[in-house]
Structure formats: structure tokens, C-alpha cells
Amino acid sequence: MTILGGRSRRKLRGVTLVVTHEDAWTTEWLIRQIVAGVHNAQGESCPISIFVLADDNVSQQIVNSDEHYEIVPRDSKVWIPRVLAALREADAVVVSGIETNKVFANNLKANLLYLPVLVDSFELSPHFLPGHAADLNRIARAAKTIFFNSELARSTAEYVAPAMSERTRVLRPGSFKLKQKYNLTEVVPSVIQPVSGMTPAVQEFFESLHEFYREMQNPPKTVITGSECDEKFFLDGEYGDIRFLPGIEFHSTGDEKLDVGPSITIVDDVSFDDRLVEWSMKESIQLGAFPLSLSKIEKQSLVNVLTGNASLPTEEWAFSIPPTHGITLKKGIHQALRPNELMPGRETKVVLAGSDFKFASALIKELDAASDIRFVVDRVANNSIVSRGRSIALAEWADVVVTEFLNEQAVWYSNNLPSRKRLIVHMHGFELYGSFADRVNLDGVDQIVVPSDGYKAKVVELRGWPESKITVIHNSGSLNDLDRPKSDQAKFTLGLVGWVPSLKRIDRAFDLLEKLIDVDDRYVLEVRGAPPWDYTWEWNTPAHRDTYIEILRRLKSNPRLAEHVTFSPFGPDVGNWLRGIGWMLSPSFRESFHLAPVEGMLSGAIPVVWQREGATDIFGSEWVVENTAAAVQRILATGSQEDGWERLSHRSATYAAERYSDTISRGQWHEIIVNVENLNSRKKEAEHREAVTPECIRSVQLTEHGAFLEAWEEIQRNGNLALEVSREYGLSHSAWVRGHIRLPNKLLALQHRARQQEKNAPVDEKSILVQVAALGRETPRDNHGAVSIVLLKPPAGSPEAAKYIPSYFTNFQPMVRILGPEPSKAVTLEEHIEVIAEQLVQEANRTQSYNFRVDGPYWAVIAALYAAVEVAGTVDWDLSQHTTLNYAFFRPNSNVVTDDPLELSAIVLSQMVRRVLIREGAEIPSGTFEMFDAQSIVPVTHTYKTVKVLELETLPSDATEQELPRVSIILPSYRIDGSLLRTLESIYHQTYPLEKLEVQIVLNGQGVANRQVVERFARHHRGPEWRILESGPGVVAARNCGLADATGEYITFVDDDDLVERNYVAALVAMAASDTVVAADMVDVDENDSYTRDTNAVRRVKALGYEQVPAYTRAGLFGACGGKLIPTDLIGEHRFDPTLSSGEDVAFLGAIVAQEQVGLVAAHRIGGAAYVRTVSNDSVSRPQKITVQFGVRDRLRVSYLLWIGIRGCNNDRLISAIEQTLIRPQINLLLQATDSRPDFHGHIRDELQNYDDDFVAFLENKYQMAA
Amino acid sequence: MNVEIQKAAQAAVELLGLVGRASTPPVDDRKLQIHTHSYDAPNDAVYPVAIIGDAAPFNHQEIPFAKVHPNSIEHFMASPGDYQALVVNGRDLGTQWRGADTGSASWKSDLIYEACSRFRVVGVPIYLLQPATLTTPFLRWKSLATVTLPGFNDVSEETGNPHTKLWNVLMRLDDAK
């Protein structure tokens, strides 16, 4: 009860009934129900005073004229003072009549229990307009319970006045009792028709009467009457012919021509509902006639009565409505008065704190009703607010504080409520994942109330809060409100409350309905709730809007479906709406409880709950279906059985009533509030909180990150259902932000698990080095002896994701394992982390190494922590190489948990990481890592090995080598010396799987003689397939020989005096594709082993970046075959030109470049992957002497071959590129040669005789050769 | 009695006036002209996508669509609620809308803007496929677009809801860019 009342603490002094007289029957009916006495909770009867507001002569109409009541004139100047005087001695007032109630609602004493009775047929009045809503709302707000005399009146009032919700009752109709005042000796029958037109039942009745009358000379007079009734009244109806029956007269009630009034009336209780029957009955009584039930009258007997041959069997034919529904007024008053048992000398003062009380109905009702509780409300505008001044005062006053939702108030009270007082927190759903749960002081909370067992388990699992502190009180519905008669069509009507947010899955309801109406056209779907376009936050989310567009599209494209679906606007009158619902759907993707189907069950609707987490816990397996098909089956099977729906409905209602009736939850609430002290005592050491100190309130520190802030606010407003993020922030990728929102709970659960593990595991120095697949991080220079190296794909939205090139990294597998899902907006951060963690566990089990050394940002560390907890391993955070990058997004100086998920991540990370590795001698910025234990920060020394290659000790045993392409290395050798063996060694040490290599060693020239040396090398260096071939003299013949023998998917050429670094082939293959040439760095080494790494070739390759380009756009890179990986298919039958002694590479490659579709890409940027070209005076590619062959023939031949390649081509850019980049240098060389050797002009002229005229014309036009 | 307690007591009285679902804050009707049910004769009910610009990407996608011509656009603007969506294919405006994006046919640009405005008012989504190079007309249209492609378009996977065929095609277009 509210503290303003205090009524239940005294003996109930009395009840006053104020009846506004409308008709005698009603007045009598009301008086009779209450006059027998009312008792308070202790069984003591209390005095009753009754006032009838009426004209003076009314007492004659009231049958129970012997009862004690006082007739007061309707004049308000008279009755108000009189009644108010009486109310001074009353604690409750029952008032009938809408006009009188309006007066009361506006002038009510605050501590008076007010019970309006609205039985004056306002709902039937054509003048009743929604404008009455304000009056009805006002009445409802002031009232405890409002009584009606029909479901129609109740529904109408609930529809127009939301405040009526959950506080209306229907009174049981009164039965009619025969009184002596009726003179039934001269029987004149009448029929009362409440609406225009004759009903078939009455028509049939009179027609059968006529059969008897026909035989009579003077048929008895039969009056058909009703208010404003005349002949025309019936003419409007289908059965107007009745006026031609003999003896029939029509009269309005009060008609002066009606000399002999009817002594009985016939009430059509066959055609009309209870409400209209009652109206007819009251009209009959007003006439002074005795109402008879049409359904009970035997016509032959009636004729006998009418002809004076028999007496009227009034008792048998008397009208009555079976008391199947509704309550008596007396019981209604008792229920409203019913206080809980008073504990002598004990009163609990309760503060209910919150902003949103839609789930607190049972709690509020109990607080109001309980005689041993006084309650006030600490109401704030939203869940993020505390009204400190008020809360401080209320904390002093209260014995118990109950916060509705785990909100900012719960956090505040948990820190500030004196320890002798008790705090109960009522949680519902989304708070579990929110910051309030992080920040609430659990020691300051006595009990947490949650709606289901499943939710409780989740709280324990995710938060690690003790079970003893958590009590389940189900959300509940009011049986009094919901238990109403179902309409006939209900069993074919599916109901769905709410279709926003989109996870309510209305599409499933549509799927179900489509299947149902294929079989039975009677099924319909009623959807209740505001449409999505009225929820701005939902409608402005494109993907969500699209799902609703799909719904609209579906309705418009399927008229049959649309015909069977009705959308109703939102309204609180759920009980009213449920009267027409036989099946209550719950197709949601996720719900923490879902009250609507529970309410449906209490109303007698059968729930159909789609399987989801926790559904069975709440609804029981009987009401949960696996999928839509099962729902179809369920409904059709039920419908096909006789009384199938009724039986299931009964079972559903019983199931719900036993669990979810608010009488149960109210009792539980009462118990927990008055006994919370015994349930769980708070820590006694919290004595310092005796005084409320507002200074200790720490303001909410939101992160500066706009996306988080916005997301966080959204979650406060709309729960986790509606969480979306703005697109205004550069980094506010939904997957990234939403992942962070969810991360804290996972971390807390992780930490909880970790704490349960034994911490005595030996330190395992064998590590798995965990790095991030992002450019700028990819080259491990020092692996500290890690047994394995893995790269993690970065999560979508992370800074690292922008530096992740899938083709660059993933193609490199399995040389280095790349773990995790592809960055995708569909995979949130925490999901990404989980996938990585699983794969890290596999890696740990594979390598038998359980320490993860993470050279990555905090999310990579968290992934490793997940894995470490799983394998009971450890995690070191290696900041020695990428210090700045690794803690760029980290909150390194957090020491207090706020609702910034990053800060929580930082704290958990600092508590769980075993060591932080920093570079020895490196300066750590002040304030950084202060959260870490100093001993856990370990300097490490880098050896900076000079190796230029990736140090992989072994390839993963289960690596999928078979998926790697076979590569042919064509190595012509015209001599055998140490340099060839060095070249062979460099091939043999490739990191690329050697089984995937074949090496065509083509001996030509003098080298043939030394074949045995090569064979010996091959025997001692097993792995690659060494194919020792012999060809005619010259590098062209040798390469063509190698090409003819090659079986690999890719070919690369290596000269016998050049070298390849260890990752050369791997880096090429990493970027390979069937239509792409891959170019490696070409560095120079001279005979003194001095390297030149900044070569033109290297710069050109670097300039490619990480993009694939059309090969012809970089034709300049195709001057030499070395350092290229060429798909064998691109080469096809193409061969080196045997007539050339120089420029054969350009001619050969030019033909490939001239293919428009061929792409070019740089080799993987991993270190140690260059082609090392030996700068030697003997190199065939660097001739020093200018001969006719070199200066003229080869240049013209090469130019010609290149020209052939572009002849007929339509791509101007390609033609231009080949002309400018490849042909022009040849021509320039030619011209240079003629500069030094003028005699070459003649050779040129001679040579040109051998070429096409078109080619000659080309040279003339393009290069002014003629000039 | 402490004034704060009195206020809190009054708050309790007010709370009792609206219990349960009655305490749910009302959702304002935004007066969008969106209807779940069509007035069309049942067999004529279509719900096409209105497309400004090249419609080739939507061929053979089982998406009913209607191409909007500069001289027929009034018809579309008269009843925007009859359309599932408005797609402005800024990547390829086609011959009919040529110049709308460059200023050489500003009247067409205005028409597109006006159409976007009309469609937006009734809550019909507007999808704008924008080219790599933006021009002022695009920025105007973009201000009214529900979704701009390519761009950040959150696809919520946590509801398992089906999307429209149009959406899927647009997302594929976006991915393929």
C-alpha cells in the first residue's frame, strides 16, 4: 500500500454504496449483492451505507424496498454533501453510474478505496464517443477495480481508456426472482427487441403462435413493444410480415394507446448475447412485465395460458443467465479489500526504484495491497539516471529498496544503501550484457530476482554470481484480467503480439499461416503492435528495414495470405484482444522470457513457441515446436480432433495458471520483500556505508570512442535487441562495436573459468608465436625458438583489418598457418575471437605447446587467453617488436572498471596474461602498463639474426601440400663449377615443399661433360625432382629443352650463376594464379658477395604494391626471365626463338605480356624471397661486344617478334605499352649501334629485306627509321 | 514528512494509475503512408522496384521492376507507396537519365531529387548506387537515400530474418564492386 493510505492498518470501518438509479432491476441487483454484508480480511463484518441517487418515486420500483438504503435526489448540490458526510466513516466506496463516477474520480479522498461500477449501458449508447476516454481514464486511474456488467462494456472501456488495463472485472449477471407484485392473471404477452428488425427466432415463435391462433375466433392480443418501438421498427427487418398476424399490436413502451400493458415479455435469449438479453430483461421490468426466456417457453403451453386454459409456469420459464462467468460484486469488493496477512508490530518500508515498470505489474499490485508494506516510488526518466537527492532521502527512509531492472539506480543503491537496509534487484534480460552488471556492487545487493531458471543459469555462468543470491520469480499475468470467454472463431485465430524488432520473426508466422490456409481457409493471423516504421531506431536501420519490406512485399504479392492477416494497433487491453485468439505464437529468434504467450496461455490460448534458447525452461516441452512445419502439424492435428482445441486450451491455461498467475508471483514478491533479511545477509564489513556519501558516486566514464558511446546509449534505451551503430564514425563497424559490447561478459565468464583452474601448471617455454596477418607485421625476425608460428586474420572493423590483404596472406598457407574467419561484417569481434581461439587450441594440441606468445593487439591476446584457458596454458604478450601497434587500441592505464568494454578487456587481460615481453633497454612510456604486476613485465633480448628467411623448423605435419602447385625450375647450365652447385643448394633450401619442385637442369655446352657431378648432388639432396637433361648449345636451346620437359603448373627460370633466397618459390606461389605472372625482387650480388638490394628491378616490383595489374602496364618488368613465376598454361607451345643470341627473354616474355588478360603481381613481401642475380662479365644478358648479330639482327628480330604479338590487337593501351616499353628499347639499341658502327645501316637495310612490309612500315611510321 | 518522501509517495499513487502494459510509453504514429495491405485487385497486386538508370543488373533476378523514365516519373511520384523501393543506379544512369549527374541536364537531377523526396516521405527505401567519383547531384540524392552503395550497411545476423531479393542483389553488387 502507499504510505498515503494506511487504511489496512485499521479495522475496516465501512463500505458505502452509491447507486445511480437507471432502472429498478439494476438498482435492486446491485443492492442485493452487497446488502448481505461485507467482511474485511479478518472476517469482521463492517457497516454498509447505501445511497440511491434517484427521483422520489423510485422506491416503489425497487423490489427490495425493505432493505436499508437512502434515496437522495440526483441534484448534486444535495447528494454530494450527503454522501461525502457518510464517507467520513467509510474506507471504501462503490459507485455506479458513469456520470456520478466522474464526480467521484475528480474529488476522491486520497485514502479511500474506490470501486466504480459502470453498468449503465454506456457502451450501447450511440452518443458514446471516444471523447469519453478522458473521463474513463480518470475514473480508472483513481480506481482499484472497475466493474462492468458485460464483456462488451469492459472491452469498450479498455479500448478507449488504457488506464483500465489489468483492473477491470465483469460482474456475474443477476438471476431474476419472481415477486408477488406481478399480476399474471390476465396475461398479455410482449416481445422485447433491443435492435431494429425481428430475429428469426422471434419470427418463428410468432409463426408457430399463428398456427394456434388460426383456429381461434378471437385470438388473444399480443403486444410487441420496446422502447421507441412501432410498426415501422419491425418493418425495417427481414421479417416484417409478422405485422399481418391476427392479434398483433405494436406499441412503444409508454405508448398511451397501450390500454392494457403486457404482463409478460418474451426475451429472445436465443439470438442475443447476455448483455442484450439483460437489457431486454430490464426493459421488461420497467414495463412491469415478467420476462420469459424464449428458449424455455413451450408454445402449446403458452397458447393454453393465453387462452385462459392454464396458468403461467413462471418458475420454469423464468429468464436466467447461467452464472458461468464473472464475479459477484461482493466478491469483487472482498478481493479489492483483501490485504495480506498483517505481521503484528511489523511494517516494511519499501522504495521501488526504476523508470520502466511494464514488467512490474505483480510487484506493484502486491506493494499496494500488502497491509504490512508501505511503499513509495523513486522514479527516474530512464535507466541511466539517479536522482541523488531523492535517493539519499529514500535510502534513509526505506527498509528495503527494490530496483526495477539492473540500472544506474541499482548501481547507486548497491554502493550507498546502508548495510542494515536491504536491496533487491529485479533483472529482466538485456542487463546481463550491460555495463550496469559490471558496475553493480554485488556485496551491496541482497537478492537478485530474475524471470526464469534459464536466465538464472545464465547469470551464474556469465557473471559468476552466487546462486544463493538469485531468486526466480516468473513474469506473470493476471488471471482475473485474462480469463475471459473466447469467441467462437478463436480456435482458428493465431495471435502475435509485437513484430518489432525484427527478431520477433513475423515471417515465421506467415510461413505457418500459409501452410494452414492451404488446408483450412478459416485460419487467420492477428498481429498486434505498432508497425516498424513508427519505431525510428528500427526503421532507420537499412538491413532491418529490408526485412520488413520483405514482409510487405510478401503480403502484396500473396493476396491470399494478406487476406488472412490483420494488423491491429498497439493497446494495453491485451486481455480484451486475447478473447479472439486461440493460438498464441512466439516465433522469436531470441527472448529472455516472452510474456505475451504466457498471457495468451492464461487466457486459454494455446501457445506455439519456436525452439530457442531457454524456451523449454519457460514453456515446457509440450508447447515448444522444433520448427514451422511442426507448428503446422500441431495446429492441424489439434483442429482435426473433436474438442481437440478445447482440451489443449484447458491444459495450456492450467499449465500457465500453475506457474505464471500473478497470485503466485505476488506471494513470492511479498515473501522476498518481508524476509529478504533472512535470505541473505550482506557483508558486515560494509559498515562504512552506514552514512550515505554522495561523493562516492563515480560518474560514468564513457569512452571517447563515439561509436561505443552511441552503441552504449542505444543499448540503454532499447536493450540489446535494437543495438545498431551510427555510420558517422569511421571505425564504427557494427561487427566491431557490437562485438565489444558483448565481449565483457565473455571475458568475465572466461576469468571465472580461469580462476577455477589450478594455477600450478609448469611454465612451458615452448611457445606458439601468434602474430597478426596485417601488412607491416608480417615478417618475424626473431621467433625466440617458437615451435610454430601462426598469423591471425584480424576482425572486421579493427585497425588491422585495413591492412589485411586476403590474397596476400591466405595464399601463403600452409607455410604459415593463417587462423580465424575472414573479416566480415557478419562476424562480430567476439565471434571472431572465439573462432581463432578454437584454432589456437588445435594448434596447441598439435604442437604439444601450451604457451602462446602473442605479438598482436589486445584482441589477439584475448583470443589466446581463451585458448589458454581451454588447454590450461599460458599467454605472454610480446610487445618487443610492435609495441606501439600492439597497444594502440588498448587501455593501458585502466584501473577501474567502467562501461567502456575496452577498459574491461584491458583489466581482464592484465590479470590473466602471464608475462609482458618488452625489448630490453626499450623505454616504456610513463603510466603505461601500470595495471600490470611489475614482475610480469620481462625484458627480452633480440638476437636479430641475419637470416633473411622465415625460420620454420618444420612444416605442419598435416599441411595440405597436395594442394600446393608443382613448380618447374628451369636451370640451363653451360658449365659446371662452384656457382652451379651454389645455385642448386639455394634451390634445395627452399622453404617451399621440395616434393612440389622439379628442377630441369639442362646441360649444354661444356657442362655435359660434368653430368656426374650434378647426378651426385641430386643423390645427396633428395626432395625436389632433379631432372638432368642435355640440349644443344646455347641458352635458348637449353630453356626450350627444359620447357618441353616441364610438368609443373608454374615455371620459373634460374640462371646457373644466380641464386634464389629460401622463400623465393614460396613467395611467388603465394601470389600465383593461372592468369598471372608473379614477379620477385631481383637483387644483385657481385663476385665479392656484395649485395645491391636497391635495384631498379626491386623498385619496379615494389611499385606494384599489393595490387594485381594488367601485365602490359608494367611491361618494363619483362626484360628478363629471372625472378618470374609464369603459369605453364600461359606459355603453352610458345618457345624461345632459336635464332636469337640476345634479347631472347624479351621476345619470349613479350608474347606473354601481349596477352591482354595476363596479370602481374608482386611476390609475397615476406623476407628472404629475392632472386639474386650475379653481376658477371660473362653473363649472356650483358654482352659487351657489339656485333651485327647483337646490334642489328637480334634487335630487329626481337622487335619483329614483339610486333607480331601486338599485330591485330585492339587494345590501344596494350599496343602503346609494348611499343614504348619493349620495342622502343630494341630500336634505341639498334640506333645506338649504328651510331658507333655506321656500316650497320647497310646491314639493317639487308635484314629488313627479310621482314614483312607491314613491319617495315611500322618501323618507319613509329620510329622514323627511314630518317 | 520529508518532501522527497512525499514526492515519492505521490509517484507511487501515479504509478498505480497505470499498471502493466498500460505503463508502456506510446509509440507515435509517424504518419508514414505505408500499408500492409494493398488496394489492388488481388490478382493485380504487384510491388515492383522503381529503377532510375540502367536496370540490367536486375534482369533475371525475379525482381519485378519498373524503369523510371524522366517523362514518366510523375506517374511514379504520384503513388510512391505502390513500390517496394526506389533504386537510383548512379553507377550507370543509362541513356535516358544522361546528364543528371553532371549538371548538363539539371532538370533530370532535380527530378531524381524530387522523386527521392516523395518516396522517402512515405517510408519507401531508396537505394543509391554511387559511382567512384561523386558529383554535387549525387550528394543531394545521397542526403535522401536510405542506403548508399557502396557503404556501410549493417546486416544483422542475429535475427535470422530473410531479406528481399532486391537487397540480396544489391549486396552482391556491392560485394562485386
mmCIF file of N, CA, C and O in Angstrom, chain A residues 116-164:
data_model
loop_
_atom_site.group_PDB
_atom_site.id
_atom_site.type_symbol
_atom_site.label_atom_id
_atom_site.label_comp_id
_atom_site.label_asym_id
_atom_site.label_seq_id
_atom_site.Cartn_x
_atom_site.Cartn_y
_atom_site.Cartn_z
ATOM 1 N N PRO A 116 -15.530 1.757 -8.915
ATOM 2 C CA PRO A 116 -16.629 2.160 -9.795
ATOM 3 C C PRO A 116 -17.344 0.949 -10.396
ATOM 4 O O PRO A 116 -16.726 -0.091 -10.643
ATOM 5 N N VAL A 117 -18.621 1.102 -10.589
ATOM 6 C CA VAL A 117 -19.428 0.067 -11.259
ATOM 7 C C VAL A 117 -20.068 0.727 -12.476
ATOM 8 O O VAL A 117 -20.926 1.598 -12.327
ATOM 9 N N LEU A 118 -19.620 0.347 -13.643
ATOM 10 C CA LEU A 118 -20.100 1.002 -14.867
ATOM 11 C C LEU A 118 -21.055 0.046 -15.587
ATOM 12 O O LEU A 118 -20.653 -0.739 -16.442
ATOM 13 N N VAL A 119 -22.313 0.114 -15.176
ATOM 14 C CA VAL A 119 -23.307 -0.830 -15.714
ATOM 15 C C VAL A 119 -24.462 -0.083 -16.376
ATOM 16 O O VAL A 119 -25.512 -0.648 -16.598
ATOM 17 N N ASP A 120 -24.245 1.190 -16.689
ATOM 18 C CA ASP A 120 -25.369 1.926 -17.259
ATOM 19 C C ASP A 120 -25.343 1.936 -18.781
ATOM 20 O O ASP A 120 -25.717 2.888 -19.435
ATOM 21 N N SER A 121 -24.905 0.876 -19.344
ATOM 22 C CA SER A 121 -25.022 0.637 -20.780
ATOM 23 C C SER A 121 -24.414 1.746 -21.615
ATOM 24 O O SER A 121 -24.880 2.038 -22.702
ATOM 25 N N PHE A 122 -23.359 2.359 -21.119
ATOM 26 C CA PHE A 122 -22.745 3.450 -21.879
ATOM 27 C C PHE A 122 -22.245 2.971 -23.237
ATOM 28 O O PHE A 122 -22.242 3.690 -24.210
ATOM 29 N N GLU A 123 -21.845 1.698 -23.263
ATOM 30 C CA GLU A 123 -21.263 1.188 -24.500
ATOM 31 C C GLU A 123 -22.300 1.032 -25.601
ATOM 32 O O GLU A 123 -21.964 0.917 -26.772
ATOM 33 N N LEU A 124 -23.579 0.965 -25.221
ATOM 34 C CA LEU A 124 -24.638 0.796 -26.225
ATOM 35 C C LEU A 124 -25.140 2.136 -26.735
ATOM 36 O O LEU A 124 -25.860 2.200 -27.722
ATOM 37 N N SER A 125 -24.756 3.157 -26.049
ATOM 38 C CA SER A 125 -25.288 4.459 -26.422
ATOM 39 C C SER A 125 -24.676 4.941 -27.726
ATOM 40 O O SER A 125 -23.452 4.916 -27.894
ATOM 41 N N PRO A 126 -25.507 5.362 -28.668
ATOM 42 C CA PRO A 126 -24.948 5.915 -29.906
ATOM 43 C C PRO A 126 -24.201 7.212 -29.658
ATOM 44 O O PRO A 126 -23.455 7.683 -30.499
ATOM 45 N N HIS A 127 -24.419 7.781 -28.474
ATOM 46 C CA HIS A 127 -23.737 9.034 -28.176
ATOM 47 C C HIS A 127 -22.394 8.822 -27.495
ATOM 48 O O HIS A 127 -21.700 9.766 -27.167
ATOM 49 N N PHE A 128 -22.060 7.545 -27.264
ATOM 50 C CA PHE A 128 -20.792 7.276 -26.601
ATOM 51 C C PHE A 128 -19.666 7.421 -27.616
ATOM 52 O O PHE A 128 -19.588 6.717 -28.604
ATOM 53 N N LEU A 129 -18.815 8.319 -27.368
ATOM 54 C CA LEU A 129 -17.743 8.609 -28.315
ATOM 55 C C LEU A 129 -16.402 8.421 -27.609
ATOM 56 O O LEU A 129 -16.320 8.433 -26.381
ATOM 57 N N PRO A 130 -15.373 8.268 -28.398
ATOM 58 C CA PRO A 130 -14.053 8.157 -27.775
ATOM 59 C C PRO A 130 -13.731 9.357 -26.877
ATOM 60 O O PRO A 130 -12.829 9.298 -26.044
ATOM 61 N N GLY A 131 -14.488 10.434 -27.055
ATOM 62 C CA GLY A 131 -14.274 11.596 -26.199
ATOM 63 C C GLY A 131 -14.474 11.271 -24.730
ATOM 64 O O GLY A 131 -13.980 11.976 -23.845
ATOM 65 N N HIS A 132 -15.183 10.194 -24.494
ATOM 66 C CA HIS A 132 -15.363 9.769 -23.111
ATOM 67 C C HIS A 132 -14.092 9.142 -22.536
ATOM 68 O O HIS A 132 -14.043 8.820 -21.357
ATOM 69 N N ALA A 133 -13.124 8.926 -23.395
ATOM 70 C CA ALA A 133 -11.915 8.247 -22.943
ATOM 71 C C ALA A 133 -11.285 8.969 -21.758
ATOM 72 O O ALA A 133 -10.821 8.335 -20.810
ATOM 73 N N ALA A 134 -11.258 10.298 -21.838
ATOM 74 C CA ALA A 134 -10.621 11.052 -20.759
ATOM 75 C C ALA A 134 -11.337 10.789 -19.437
ATOM 76 O O ALA A 134 -10.684 10.575 -18.402
ATOM 77 N N ASP A 135 -12.674 10.782 -19.474
ATOM 78 C CA ASP A 135 -13.434 10.507 -18.244
ATOM 79 C C ASP A 135 -13.131 9.096 -17.733
ATOM 80 O O ASP A 135 -12.889 8.896 -16.538
ATOM 81 N N LEU A 136 -13.173 8.150 -18.674
ATOM 82 C CA LEU A 136 -12.936 6.762 -18.252
ATOM 83 C C LEU A 136 -11.516 6.590 -17.725
ATOM 84 O O LEU A 136 -11.282 5.871 -16.752
ATOM 85 N N ASN A 137 -10.564 7.232 -18.373
ATOM 86 C CA ASN A 137 -9.186 7.149 -17.895
ATOM 87 C C ASN A 137 -9.055 7.714 -16.488
ATOM 88 O O ASN A 137 -8.360 7.164 -15.634
ATOM 89 N N ARG A 138 -9.724 8.833 -16.277
ATOM 90 C CA ARG A 138 -9.644 9.477 -14.970
ATOM 91 C C ARG A 138 -10.250 8.568 -13.904
ATOM 92 O O ARG A 138 -9.716 8.398 -12.808
ATOM 93 N N ILE A 139 -11.377 7.989 -14.249
ATOM 94 C CA ILE A 139 -12.030 7.071 -13.311
ATOM 95 C C ILE A 139 -11.104 5.891 -13.010
ATOM 96 O O ILE A 139 -10.889 5.500 -11.862
ATOM 97 N N ALA A 140 -10.508 5.364 -14.103
ATOM 98 C CA ALA A 140 -9.679 4.169 -13.932
ATOM 99 C C ALA A 140 -8.446 4.457 -13.071
ATOM 100 O O ALA A 140 -8.038 3.642 -12.248
ATOM 101 N N ARG A 141 -7.836 5.607 -13.296
ATOM 102 C CA ARG A 141 -6.626 5.934 -12.538
ATOM 103 C C ARG A 141 -6.898 6.047 -11.048
ATOM 104 O O ARG A 141 -6.036 5.737 -10.230
ATOM 105 N N ALA A 142 -8.093 6.500 -10.731
ATOM 106 C CA ALA A 142 -8.431 6.675 -9.317
ATOM 107 C C ALA A 142 -8.900 5.363 -8.683
ATOM 108 O O ALA A 142 -8.917 5.232 -7.461
ATOM 109 N N ALA A 143 -9.268 4.420 -9.524
ATOM 110 C CA ALA A 143 -9.952 3.224 -9.018
ATOM 111 C C ALA A 143 -8.994 2.082 -8.740
ATOM 112 O O ALA A 143 -7.912 1.996 -9.326
ATOM 113 N N LYS A 144 -9.421 1.221 -7.865
ATOM 114 C CA LYS A 144 -8.674 -0.013 -7.648
ATOM 115 C C LYS A 144 -9.151 -1.079 -8.636
ATOM 116 O O LYS A 144 -8.355 -1.747 -9.270
ATOM 117 N N THR A 145 -10.461 -1.235 -8.703
ATOM 118 C CA THR A 145 -11.053 -2.173 -9.643
ATOM 119 C C THR A 145 -12.302 -1.523 -10.238
ATOM 120 O O THR A 145 -13.012 -0.817 -9.531
ATOM 121 N N ILE A 146 -12.507 -1.748 -11.527
ATOM 122 C CA ILE A 146 -13.702 -1.207 -12.165
ATOM 123 C C ILE A 146 -14.566 -2.392 -12.585
ATOM 124 O O ILE A 146 -14.078 -3.325 -13.228
ATOM 125 N N PHE A 147 -15.841 -2.322 -12.250
ATOM 126 C CA PHE A 147 -16.751 -3.434 -12.539
ATOM 127 C C PHE A 147 -17.651 -3.084 -13.718
ATOM 128 O O PHE A 147 -18.146 -1.955 -13.825
ATOM 129 N N PHE A 148 -17.885 -4.072 -14.564
ATOM 130 C CA PHE A 148 -18.792 -3.920 -15.698
ATOM 131 C C PHE A 148 -19.806 -5.044 -15.643
ATOM 132 O O PHE A 148 -19.625 -6.043 -14.931
ATOM 133 N N ASN A 149 -20.842 -4.879 -16.461
ATOM 134 C CA ASN A 149 -21.833 -5.951 -16.480
ATOM 135 C C ASN A 149 -21.792 -6.764 -17.764
ATOM 136 O O ASN A 149 -22.660 -7.595 -17.988
ATOM 137 N N SER A 150 -20.816 -6.506 -18.624
ATOM 138 C CA SER A 150 -20.681 -7.345 -19.824
ATOM 139 C C SER A 150 -19.266 -7.232 -20.351
ATOM 140 O O SER A 150 -18.555 -6.251 -20.089
ATOM 141 N N GLU A 151 -18.869 -8.251 -21.105
ATOM 142 C CA GLU A 151 -17.557 -8.202 -21.734
ATOM 143 C C GLU A 151 -17.495 -7.067 -22.737
ATOM 144 O O GLU A 151 -16.446 -6.465 -22.959
ATOM 145 N N LEU A 152 -18.623 -6.781 -23.372
ATOM 146 C CA LEU A 152 -18.647 -5.712 -24.361
ATOM 147 C C LEU A 152 -18.337 -4.372 -23.699
ATOM 148 O O LEU A 152 -17.517 -3.589 -24.199
ATOM 149 N N ALA A 153 -19.009 -4.124 -22.560
ATOM 150 C CA ALA A 153 -18.766 -2.864 -21.858
ATOM 151 C C ALA A 153 -17.316 -2.784 -21.398
ATOM 152 O O ALA A 153 -16.639 -1.762 -21.534
ATOM 153 N N ARG A 154 -16.826 -3.902 -20.883
ATOM 154 C CA ARG A 154 -15.443 -3.946 -20.408
ATOM 155 C C ARG A 154 -14.465 -3.686 -21.555
ATOM 156 O O ARG A 154 -13.541 -2.866 -21.446
ATOM 157 N N SER A 155 -14.700 -4.372 -22.672
ATOM 158 C CA SER A 155 -13.798 -4.224 -23.810
ATOM 159 C C SER A 155 -13.824 -2.811 -24.347
ATOM 160 O O SER A 155 -12.778 -2.246 -24.703
ATOM 161 N N THR A 156 -15.028 -2.246 -24.422
ATOM 162 C CA THR A 156 -15.143 -0.889 -24.947
ATOM 163 C C THR A 156 -14.369 0.086 -24.068
ATOM 164 O O THR A 156 -13.623 0.936 -24.557
ATOM 165 N N ALA A 157 -14.545 -0.055 -22.785
ATOM 166 C CA ALA A 157 -13.850 0.850 -21.869
ATOM 167 C C ALA A 157 -12.333 0.660 -21.951
ATOM 168 O O ALA A 157 -11.570 1.625 -21.971
ATOM 169 N N GLU A 158 -11.892 -0.593 -22.028
ATOM 170 C CA GLU A 158 -10.456 -0.848 -22.099
ATOM 171 C C GLU A 158 -9.866 -0.303 -23.388
ATOM 172 O O GLU A 158 -8.724 0.163 -23.424
ATOM 173 N N TYR A 159 -10.658 -0.374 -24.447
ATOM 174 C CA TYR A 159 -10.157 0.077 -25.736
ATOM 175 C C TYR A 159 -9.909 1.585 -25.728
ATOM 176 O O TYR A 159 -8.887 2.061 -26.219
ATOM 177 N N VAL A 160 -10.854 2.327 -25.146
ATOM 178 C CA VAL A 160 -10.702 3.785 -25.214
ATOM 179 C C VAL A 160 -9.873 4.336 -24.051
ATOM 180 O O VAL A 160 -9.366 5.441 -24.135
ATOM 181 N N ALA A 161 -9.762 3.562 -22.981
ATOM 182 C CA ALA A 161 -9.075 4.095 -21.804
ATOM 183 C C ALA A 161 -7.971 3.139 -21.357
ATOM 184 O O ALA A 161 -8.227 2.164 -20.646
ATOM 185 N N PRO A 162 -6.728 3.386 -21.752
ATOM 186 C CA PRO A 162 -5.632 2.475 -21.409
ATOM 187 C C PRO A 162 -5.473 2.249 -19.904
ATOM 188 O O PRO A 162 -5.026 1.179 -19.477
ATOM 189 N N ALA A 163 -5.843 3.243 -19.110
ATOM 190 C CA ALA A 163 -5.658 3.100 -17.665
ATOM 191 C C ALA A 163 -6.518 1.974 -17.089
ATOM 192 O O ALA A 163 -6.300 1.528 -15.960
ATOM 193 N N MET A 164 -7.484 1.522 -17.854
ATOM 194 C CA MET A 164 -8.339 0.416 -17.395
ATOM 195 C C MET A 164 -7.545 -0.897 -17.309
ATOM 196 O O MET A 164 -7.956 -1.827 -16.627
#
